[in-house]
XYZ file of N, CA and C in Angstrom:
615
model
N 0.789 -26.912 -4.490
C 1.342 -25.559 -4.284
C 0.190 -24.565 -4.180
N 0.246 -23.680 -3.222
C -0.830 -22.719 -2.989
C -0.904 -21.707 -4.122
N -2.111 -21.257 -4.394
C -2.345 -20.282 -5.453
C -1.799 -18.915 -5.055
N -1.139 -18.248 -5.995
C -0.533 -16.948 -5.707
C -1.607 -15.910 -5.385
N -1.407 -15.202 -4.300
C -2.391 -14.198 -3.876
C -2.329 -12.974 -4.782
N -3.506 -12.474 -5.167
C -3.558 -11.278 -5.991
C -3.291 -10.028 -5.159
N -3.055 -8.938 -5.853
C -2.783 -7.676 -5.168
C -4.071 -7.090 -4.605
N -3.978 -6.479 -3.441
C -5.121 -5.774 -2.877
C -5.278 -4.442 -3.606
N -6.405 -3.767 -3.405
C -6.654 -2.489 -4.081
C -5.613 -1.449 -3.667
N -5.213 -1.451 -2.383
C -4.210 -0.475 -1.934
C -2.838 -0.784 -2.520
N -2.525 -2.078 -2.657
C -1.252 -2.461 -3.291
C -1.238 -2.049 -4.757
N -2.375 -2.204 -5.424
C -2.470 -1.779 -6.828
C -2.305 -0.267 -6.952
N -2.929 0.481 -6.039
C -2.809 1.939 -6.057
C -1.350 2.358 -5.872
N -0.678 1.732 -4.908
C 0.718 2.072 -4.636
C 1.610 1.756 -5.829
N 1.382 0.596 -6.447
C 2.198 0.194 -7.593
C 1.927 1.073 -8.807
N 0.685 1.514 -8.967
C 0.367 2.409 -10.083
C 1.071 3.757 -9.898
N 1.067 4.278 -8.668
C 1.768 5.530 -8.402
C 3.265 5.353 -8.615
N 3.781 4.212 -8.194
C 5.210 3.927 -8.370
C 5.564 3.902 -9.856
N 4.693 3.295 -10.674
C 4.918 3.235 -12.124
C 4.971 4.631 -12.735
N 4.002 5.480 -12.389
C 3.942 6.834 -12.956
C 5.111 7.682 -12.461
N 5.505 7.513 -11.196
C 6.652 8.258 -10.671
C 7.925 7.872 -11.414
N 8.064 6.589 -11.723
C 9.266 6.118 -12.409
C 9.305 6.588 -13.856
N 8.174 6.513 -14.553
C 8.137 6.855 -15.978
C 8.193 8.358 -16.224
N 7.527 9.138 -15.365
C 7.480 10.602 -15.527
C 6.995 10.987 -16.923
N 5.956 10.296 -17.394
C 5.383 10.559 -18.712
C 3.864 10.612 -18.610
N 3.231 11.075 -19.694
C 1.775 11.078 -19.781
C 1.337 9.832 -20.549
N 0.286 9.188 -20.077
C -0.177 7.958 -20.700
C -1.683 8.010 -20.952
N -2.099 7.348 -22.017
C -3.513 7.089 -22.207
C -3.847 5.817 -21.427
N -5.130 5.618 -21.155
C -5.549 4.472 -20.350
C -5.138 3.160 -21.008
N -5.279 3.062 -22.321
C -4.941 1.820 -23.019
C -3.444 1.514 -22.914
N -2.618 2.558 -22.807
C -1.179 2.346 -22.646
C -0.875 1.796 -21.256
N -1.552 2.350 -20.246
C -1.368 1.856 -18.883
C -1.848 0.411 -18.747
N -2.917 0.072 -19.479
C -3.444 -1.295 -19.429
C -2.457 -2.293 -20.023
N -1.529 -1.813 -20.856
C -0.523 -2.697 -21.453
C 0.713 -2.836 -20.566
N 1.202 -1.694 -20.027
C 2.474 -1.736 -19.298
C 2.316 -2.089 -17.818
N 1.177 -1.739 -17.213
C 0.995 -2.003 -15.780
C 1.060 -3.491 -15.441
N 0.429 -4.388 -16.233
C 0.531 -5.823 -15.915
C 1.962 -6.339 -16.025
N 2.705 -5.862 -17.031
C 4.064 -6.353 -17.251
C 5.032 -5.856 -16.172
N 4.928 -4.571 -15.825
C 5.922 -3.982 -14.938
C 5.534 -3.995 -13.459
N 4.226 -4.003 -13.158
C 3.817 -3.918 -11.757
C 2.859 -5.015 -11.311
N 2.510 -5.921 -12.224
C 1.648 -7.029 -11.841
C 0.198 -6.651 -11.600
N -0.225 -5.488 -12.119
C -1.621 -5.055 -11.990
C -2.388 -5.593 -13.189
N -3.445 -6.331 -12.957
C -4.199 -6.899 -14.069
C -4.797 -5.787 -14.925
N -4.804 -6.003 -16.238
C -5.294 -4.976 -17.156
C -6.753 -4.632 -16.896
N -7.534 -5.613 -16.412
C -8.958 -5.385 -16.164
C -9.190 -4.414 -15.007
N -8.215 -4.322 -14.090
C -8.405 -3.464 -12.915
C -7.719 -2.103 -13.051
N -6.965 -1.892 -14.141
C -6.221 -0.641 -14.314
C -7.155 0.570 -14.294
N -8.258 0.497 -15.030
C -9.183 1.629 -15.124
C -9.731 2.011 -13.752
N -10.126 1.012 -12.967
C -10.682 1.272 -11.634
C -9.636 1.902 -10.723
N -8.404 1.373 -10.773
C -7.327 1.876 -9.926
C -6.985 3.316 -10.293
N -6.845 3.584 -11.598
C -6.508 4.933 -12.058
C -7.597 5.917 -11.670
N -8.866 5.527 -11.838
C -9.968 6.438 -11.521
C -10.016 6.757 -10.032
N -9.724 5.747 -9.191
C -9.735 5.998 -7.743
C -8.628 6.981 -7.353
N -7.487 6.892 -8.032
C -6.379 7.807 -7.748
C -6.669 9.198 -8.290
N -7.368 9.273 -9.421
C -7.787 10.573 -9.953
C -8.777 11.227 -8.990
N -9.717 10.433 -8.487
C -10.725 10.957 -7.548
C -10.072 11.497 -6.269
N -8.964 10.884 -5.868
C -8.256 11.326 -4.665
C -7.254 12.434 -4.953
N -7.183 12.880 -6.215
C -6.273 13.965 -6.568
C -4.814 13.559 -6.632
N -4.543 12.270 -6.714
C -3.169 11.796 -6.737
C -2.631 11.624 -8.163
N -3.533 11.469 -9.115
C -3.165 11.415 -10.536
C -3.863 12.563 -11.247
N -3.112 13.286 -12.092
C -3.688 14.356 -12.898
C -4.179 13.787 -14.222
N -5.195 14.408 -14.774
C -5.740 13.951 -16.049
C -6.224 15.139 -16.864
N -6.161 15.012 -18.177
C -6.629 16.086 -19.052
C -6.975 15.486 -20.409
N -7.928 16.115 -21.078
C -8.346 15.662 -22.400
C -7.735 16.567 -23.458
N -6.979 15.968 -24.368
C -6.353 16.709 -25.459
C -6.913 16.148 -26.761
N -7.725 16.957 -27.420
C -8.408 16.464 -28.611
C -9.428 15.419 -28.209
N -9.293 14.230 -28.755
C -10.209 13.134 -28.411
C -9.572 12.157 -27.429
N -8.341 12.437 -27.029
C -7.619 11.516 -26.143
C -7.553 12.062 -24.715
N -7.617 11.148 -23.739
C -7.511 11.498 -22.327
C -6.176 10.971 -21.807
N -5.395 11.840 -21.170
C -4.076 11.473 -20.678
C -4.041 11.514 -19.141
N -3.179 10.670 -18.576
C -3.015 10.592 -17.129
C -1.530 10.697 -16.792
N -1.213 11.374 -15.686
C 0.178 11.481 -15.261
C 0.264 11.813 -13.777
N 1.429 11.569 -13.210
C 1.704 11.921 -11.807
C 3.204 12.080 -11.656
N 3.633 13.261 -11.214
C 5.050 13.538 -11.042
C 5.371 13.637 -9.552
N 6.493 13.044 -9.122
C 6.849 13.045 -7.691
C 6.919 14.435 -7.080
N 7.424 15.424 -7.855
C 7.586 16.770 -7.300
C 6.247 17.355 -6.865
N 5.260 17.257 -7.747
C 3.935 17.777 -7.399
C 3.273 16.908 -6.332
N 3.495 15.592 -6.452
C 2.867 14.683 -5.503
C 3.312 14.965 -4.076
N 4.593 15.287 -3.917
C 5.094 15.596 -2.576
C 4.401 16.817 -1.986
N 4.224 17.840 -2.824
C 3.581 19.071 -2.352
C 2.118 18.808 -1.998
N 1.415 18.128 -2.911
C -0.007 17.854 -2.689
C -0.204 16.958 -1.467
N 0.657 15.923 -1.362
C 0.510 15.002 -0.254
C 0.836 15.659 1.080
N 1.872 16.519 1.060
C 2.238 17.232 2.290
C 1.083 18.120 2.739
N 0.465 18.823 1.772
C -0.658 19.693 2.118
C -1.832 18.874 2.662
N -2.089 17.737 2.007
C -3.189 16.882 2.446
C -2.922 16.317 3.831
N -1.674 15.881 4.060
C -1.325 15.344 5.368
C -1.439 16.405 6.450
N -1.007 17.637 6.115
C -1.118 18.727 7.087
C -2.580 19.007 7.421
N -3.433 19.024 6.366
C -4.866 19.260 6.581
C -5.473 18.166 7.454
N -5.106 16.916 7.139
C -5.645 15.803 7.911
C -5.149 15.837 9.358
N -3.857 16.207 9.519
C -3.307 16.293 10.871
C -4.037 17.352 11.690
N -4.355 18.489 11.038
C -5.103 19.553 11.724
C -6.491 19.055 12.104
N -7.135 18.340 11.155
C -8.474 17.805 11.432
C -8.441 16.803 12.586
N -7.378 15.985 12.609
C -7.252 15.009 13.691
C -7.116 15.718 15.033
N -6.267 16.766 15.066
C -6.073 17.511 16.317
C -7.376 18.175 16.764
N -8.088 18.785 15.790
C -9.353 19.440 16.131
C -10.368 18.425 16.654
N -10.414 17.271 15.998
C -11.356 16.235 16.426
C -11.003 15.715 17.816
N -9.691 15.511 18.048
C -9.260 15.038 19.368
C -9.576 16.075 20.446
N -9.435 17.376 20.082
C -9.755 18.433 21.034
C -11.248 18.405 21.378
N -12.087 18.261 20.326
C -13.535 18.178 20.550
C -13.881 16.932 21.356
N -13.116 15.860 21.095
C -13.360 14.614 21.818
C -13.091 14.798 23.310
N -12.018 15.516 23.628
C -11.702 15.766 25.040
C -12.789 16.609 25.704
N -13.305 17.611 24.957
C -14.387 18.448 25.497
C -15.606 17.586 25.789
N -15.922 16.683 24.854
C -17.073 15.797 25.051
C -16.867 14.888 26.262
N -15.638 14.394 26.413
C -15.339 13.533 27.558
C -15.500 14.297 28.875
N -15.061 15.579 28.879
C -15.202 16.401 30.076
C -16.678 16.645 30.388
N -17.446 16.941 29.338
C -18.885 17.162 29.543
C -19.555 15.886 30.032
N -19.097 14.743 29.494
C -19.672 13.461 29.895
C -19.374 13.177 31.368
N -18.145 13.477 31.780
C -17.779 13.263 33.183
C -18.620 14.133 34.114
N -18.856 15.389 33.675
C -19.707 16.272 34.479
C -21.132 15.741 34.536
N -21.614 15.238 33.395
C -22.987 14.729 33.358
C -23.146 13.483 34.223
N -22.068 12.697 34.342
C -22.136 11.468 35.134
C -22.232 11.748 36.632
N -21.792 12.929 37.030
C -21.772 13.240 38.457
C -23.171 13.180 39.061
N -24.164 13.612 38.294
C -25.536 13.572 38.801
C -26.171 12.211 38.670
N -25.602 11.334 37.798
C -26.080 9.982 37.554
C -27.487 9.941 36.968
N -28.079 11.082 36.636
C -29.399 11.065 36.025
C -29.264 10.805 34.520
N -30.179 10.048 33.965
C -30.192 9.769 32.527
C -30.866 10.929 31.806
N -30.181 12.074 31.766
C -30.762 13.273 31.166
C -30.567 13.260 29.652
N -31.336 14.110 28.974
C -31.207 14.244 27.519
C -29.837 14.807 27.159
N -29.344 15.710 28.011
C -28.017 16.281 27.753
C -26.960 15.195 27.785
N -27.091 14.280 28.731
C -26.109 13.190 28.839
C -26.167 12.303 27.604
N -27.360 11.997 27.124
C -27.509 11.185 25.918
C -26.915 11.886 24.701
N -27.154 13.207 24.611
C -26.608 13.986 23.485
C -25.080 13.978 23.510
N -24.519 14.145 24.702
C -23.056 14.161 24.842
C -22.467 12.807 24.453
N -23.133 11.717 24.865
C -22.636 10.385 24.528
C -22.682 10.142 23.026
N -23.750 10.640 22.385
C -23.854 10.504 20.923
C -22.744 11.290 20.229
N -22.500 12.519 20.698
C -21.430 13.338 20.117
C -20.070 12.684 20.322
N -19.881 12.099 21.500
C -18.617 11.443 21.812
C -18.366 10.279 20.842
N -19.410 9.495 20.600
C -19.276 8.359 19.678
C -18.981 8.833 18.265
N -19.668 9.903 17.823
C -19.472 10.432 16.470
C -18.059 10.967 16.283
N -17.578 11.721 17.266
C -16.226 12.289 17.161
C -15.166 11.194 17.202
N -15.446 10.149 17.978
C -14.497 9.038 18.027
C -14.381 8.350 16.676
N -15.539 8.124 16.008
C -15.534 7.503 14.688
C -14.870 8.405 13.658
N -15.131 9.708 13.756
C -14.522 10.652 12.817
C -13.003 10.676 12.975
N -12.551 10.604 14.229
C -11.113 10.593 14.486
C -10.466 9.355 13.877
N -11.113 8.192 14.031
C -10.586 6.964 13.447
C -10.530 7.061 11.929
N -11.597 7.615 11.317
C -11.657 7.734 9.860
C -10.540 8.624 9.331
N -10.323 9.747 10.002
C -9.285 10.678 9.555
C -7.896 10.065 9.699
N -7.673 9.325 10.766
C -6.377 8.676 10.962
C -6.124 7.626 9.882
N -7.173 6.864 9.530
C -7.033 5.862 8.471
C -6.741 6.520 7.134
N -7.416 7.634 6.855
C -7.182 8.346 5.596
C -5.772 8.908 5.547
N -5.306 9.404 6.690
C -3.941 9.936 6.756
C -2.922 8.831 6.473
N -3.148 7.651 7.044
C -2.238 6.523 6.814
C -2.253 6.104 5.353
N -3.433 6.178 4.701
C -3.525 5.770 3.300
C -2.703 6.688 2.406
N -2.716 7.980 2.692
C -1.924 8.908 1.885
C -0.436 8.721 2.131
N -0.073 8.358 3.350
C 1.337 8.112 3.644
C 1.854 6.910 2.868
N 0.968 5.903 2.626
C 1.378 4.708 1.905
C 1.808 5.020 0.482
N 1.246 6.079 -0.117
C 1.561 6.414 -1.501
C 2.586 7.532 -1.602
N 3.218 7.875 -0.489
C 4.248 8.903 -0.507
C 5.437 8.404 -1.326
N 5.958 9.203 -2.269
C 7.089 8.766 -3.102
C 8.278 8.280 -2.295
N 8.557 8.929 -1.164
C 9.699 8.514 -0.341
C 9.451 7.139 0.266
N 8.202 6.895 0.702
C 7.864 5.590 1.264
C 7.941 4.510 0.189
N 7.421 4.829 -1.019
C 7.470 3.874 -2.129
C 8.907 3.531 -2.493
N 9.773 4.525 -2.500
C 11.177 4.289 -2.834
C 11.840 3.390 -1.785
N 11.499 3.632 -0.505
C 12.057 2.795 0.563
C 11.579 1.355 0.429
N 10.267 1.175 0.108
C 9.728 -0.167 -0.074
C 10.386 -0.857 -1.264
N 10.652 -0.055 -2.316
C 11.296 -0.600 -3.505
C 12.695 -1.107 -3.175
N 13.444 -0.312 -2.380
C 14.791 -0.709 -1.994
C 14.761 -1.962 -1.121
N 13.794 -2.016 -0.200
C 13.654 -3.193 0.655
C 13.328 -4.431 -0.172
N 12.503 -4.228 -1.223
C 12.132 -5.340 -2.105
C 13.352 -5.874 -2.840
N 14.222 -4.966 -3.292
C 15.440 -5.376 -4.008
C 16.358 -6.178 -3.079
N 16.501 -5.690 -1.833
C 17.350 -6.380 -0.860
C 16.806 -7.781 -0.562
N 15.477 -7.864 -0.379
C 14.850 -9.159 -0.084
C 15.012 -10.122 -1.264
N 14.881 -9.596 -2.479
C 15.023 -10.424 -3.681
C 16.442 -10.972 -3.790
N 17.430 -10.092 -3.556
C 18.825 -10.524 -3.630
C 19.132 -11.589 -2.576
N 18.589 -11.403 -1.376
C 18.816 -12.372 -0.304
C 18.195 -13.720 -0.650
N 16.972 -13.685 -1.196
C 16.277 -14.923 -1.564
C 17.050 -15.668 -2.648
N 17.528 -14.949 -3.643
C 18.284 -15.583 -4.729
C 19.633 -16.104 -4.248
N 20.232 -15.400 -3.263
C 21.502 -15.855 -2.712
C 21.325 -17.194 -1.998
N 20.252 -17.329 -1.218
C 19.991 -18.588 -0.519
C 19.604 -19.688 -1.507
N 18.871 -19.320 -2.538
C 18.514 -20.297 -3.569
C 19.769 -20.832 -4.242
N 20.701 -19.938 -4.544
C 21.959 -20.330 -5.169
C 22.751 -21.260 -4.240
N 22.745 -20.940 -2.935
C 23.431 -21.788 -1.965
C 22.835 -23.200 -1.933
N 21.511 -23.271 -2.000
C 20.836 -24.579 -1.987
C 21.214 -25.391 -3.221
N 21.221 -24.751 -4.385
C 21.589 -25.439 -5.619
C 23.030 -25.958 -5.540
N 23.925 -25.150 -4.975
C 25.326 -25.558 -4.851
C 25.461 -26.766 -3.914
N 24.737 -26.744 -2.792
C 24.777 -27.858 -1.847
C 24.201 -29.132 -2.458
N 23.115 -28.998 -3.220
C 22.514 -30.160 -3.875
C 23.495 -30.774 -4.872
N 24.194 -29.926 -5.636
C 25.165 -30.406 -6.621
C 26.312 -31.123 -5.911
N 26.772 -30.547 -4.791
C 27.875 -31.143 -4.037
C 27.471 -32.505 -3.481
N 26.241 -32.599 -2.953
C 25.762 -33.856 -2.381
C 25.616 -34.922 -3.454
N 25.138 -34.548 -4.627
C 25.001 -35.517 -5.721
C 26.367 -36.028 -6.152
N 27.340 -35.106 -6.249
C 28.688 -35.491 -6.686
C 29.415 -36.307 -5.620
N 29.288 -35.892 -4.369
C 30.028 -36.508 -3.269
C 29.451 -37.856 -2.864
N 28.130 -37.937 -2.758
C 27.507 -39.137 -2.223
C 26.635 -39.879 -3.239
N 26.453 -39.320 -4.429
C 25.652 -39.989 -5.446
C 24.176 -40.054 -5.106
N 23.690 -39.100 -4.315
C 22.277 -39.087 -3.922
C 21.452 -38.444 -5.031
N 20.337 -39.072 -5.372
C 19.474 -38.517 -6.408
C 18.834 -37.221 -5.918
N 18.614 -36.309 -6.872
C 18.061 -35.000 -6.524
C 16.678 -35.128 -5.890
N 15.869 -36.076 -6.388
C 14.512 -36.241 -5.860
C 14.541 -36.638 -4.385
N 15.501 -37.512 -4.023
C 15.612 -37.932 -2.629
C 16.120 -36.798 -1.747
N 17.041 -35.988 -2.312
C 17.515 -34.818 -1.568
C 16.362 -33.871 -1.261
N 15.549 -33.629 -2.262
C 14.406 -32.715 -2.085
C 13.446 -33.229 -1.031
N 13.196 -34.552 -1.055
C 12.264 -35.133 -0.087
C 12.841 -35.091 1.323
N 14.125 -35.454 1.444
C 14.743 -35.533 2.764
C 14.830 -34.176 3.446
N 15.154 -33.145 2.671
C 15.335 -31.807 3.244
C 14.155 -30.872 2.964
N 13.055 -31.464 2.458
C 11.823 -30.704 2.210
C 12.079 -29.487 1.312
N 12.833 -29.742 0.243
C 13.105 -28.685 -0.747
C 12.028 -28.754 -1.829
N 11.312 -27.657 -2.100
C 10.261 -27.678 -3.130
C 10.823 -28.082 -4.495
N 10.048 -28.888 -5.234
C 10.478 -29.316 -6.561
C 10.631 -28.143 -7.519
N 9.805 -27.103 -7.332
C 9.807 -25.965 -8.258
C 10.657 -24.807 -7.752
N 11.590 -25.095 -6.836
C 12.463 -24.026 -6.320
C 13.222 -23.357 -7.471
N 13.162 -22.055 -7.514
C 13.840 -21.320 -8.597
C 14.167 -19.915 -8.109
N 14.957 -19.198 -8.898
C 15.332 -17.838 -8.556
C 14.125 -16.903 -8.683
N 14.100 -15.863 -7.874
C 13.036 -14.850 -7.930
C 13.335 -13.894 -9.059
N 12.357 -13.708 -9.942
C 12.550 -12.781 -11.080
C 12.387 -11.328 -10.619
């Protein structure tokens, strides 16, 4: 049986935000290190790194009260902050695309003479830089969309539907195996081999 794949850093970030949105409470880091593995499958060793990356991106709030440091994230504020960030990024993308078009126009004009001028080299360098900047901003915009509370809720609902469907088919398989054993006296091991049913087939928790 293949080894279960661990969560990627972006999956951990999304699940951590989902946890805080659901709880709507303030937590110390040691508390998150206890509940995150149980409820979201985030290893306790990676909780600190994940939380700090979200704090750095302004997605989790933090404050020190006395000697303790608390972390929290509420959907209401997150929606406002994320909307503002998405709007800013969208504006930056439009501005970059506009500059990119200007560079392309200048490049086309420079090509008309076919001379390898310094201006042409400068325009090509600017074109490459703006293209990379546009890609970076688009990727950053997509990353913030992944942690949007509405998107997380939709993914959560899809996960529930998929889980129910998987368990329904698992239940059907168990019923068919029981019927075949009763009707034809076929051993379960032979049924599994004949129909390529995994020995460890079980319901999804």
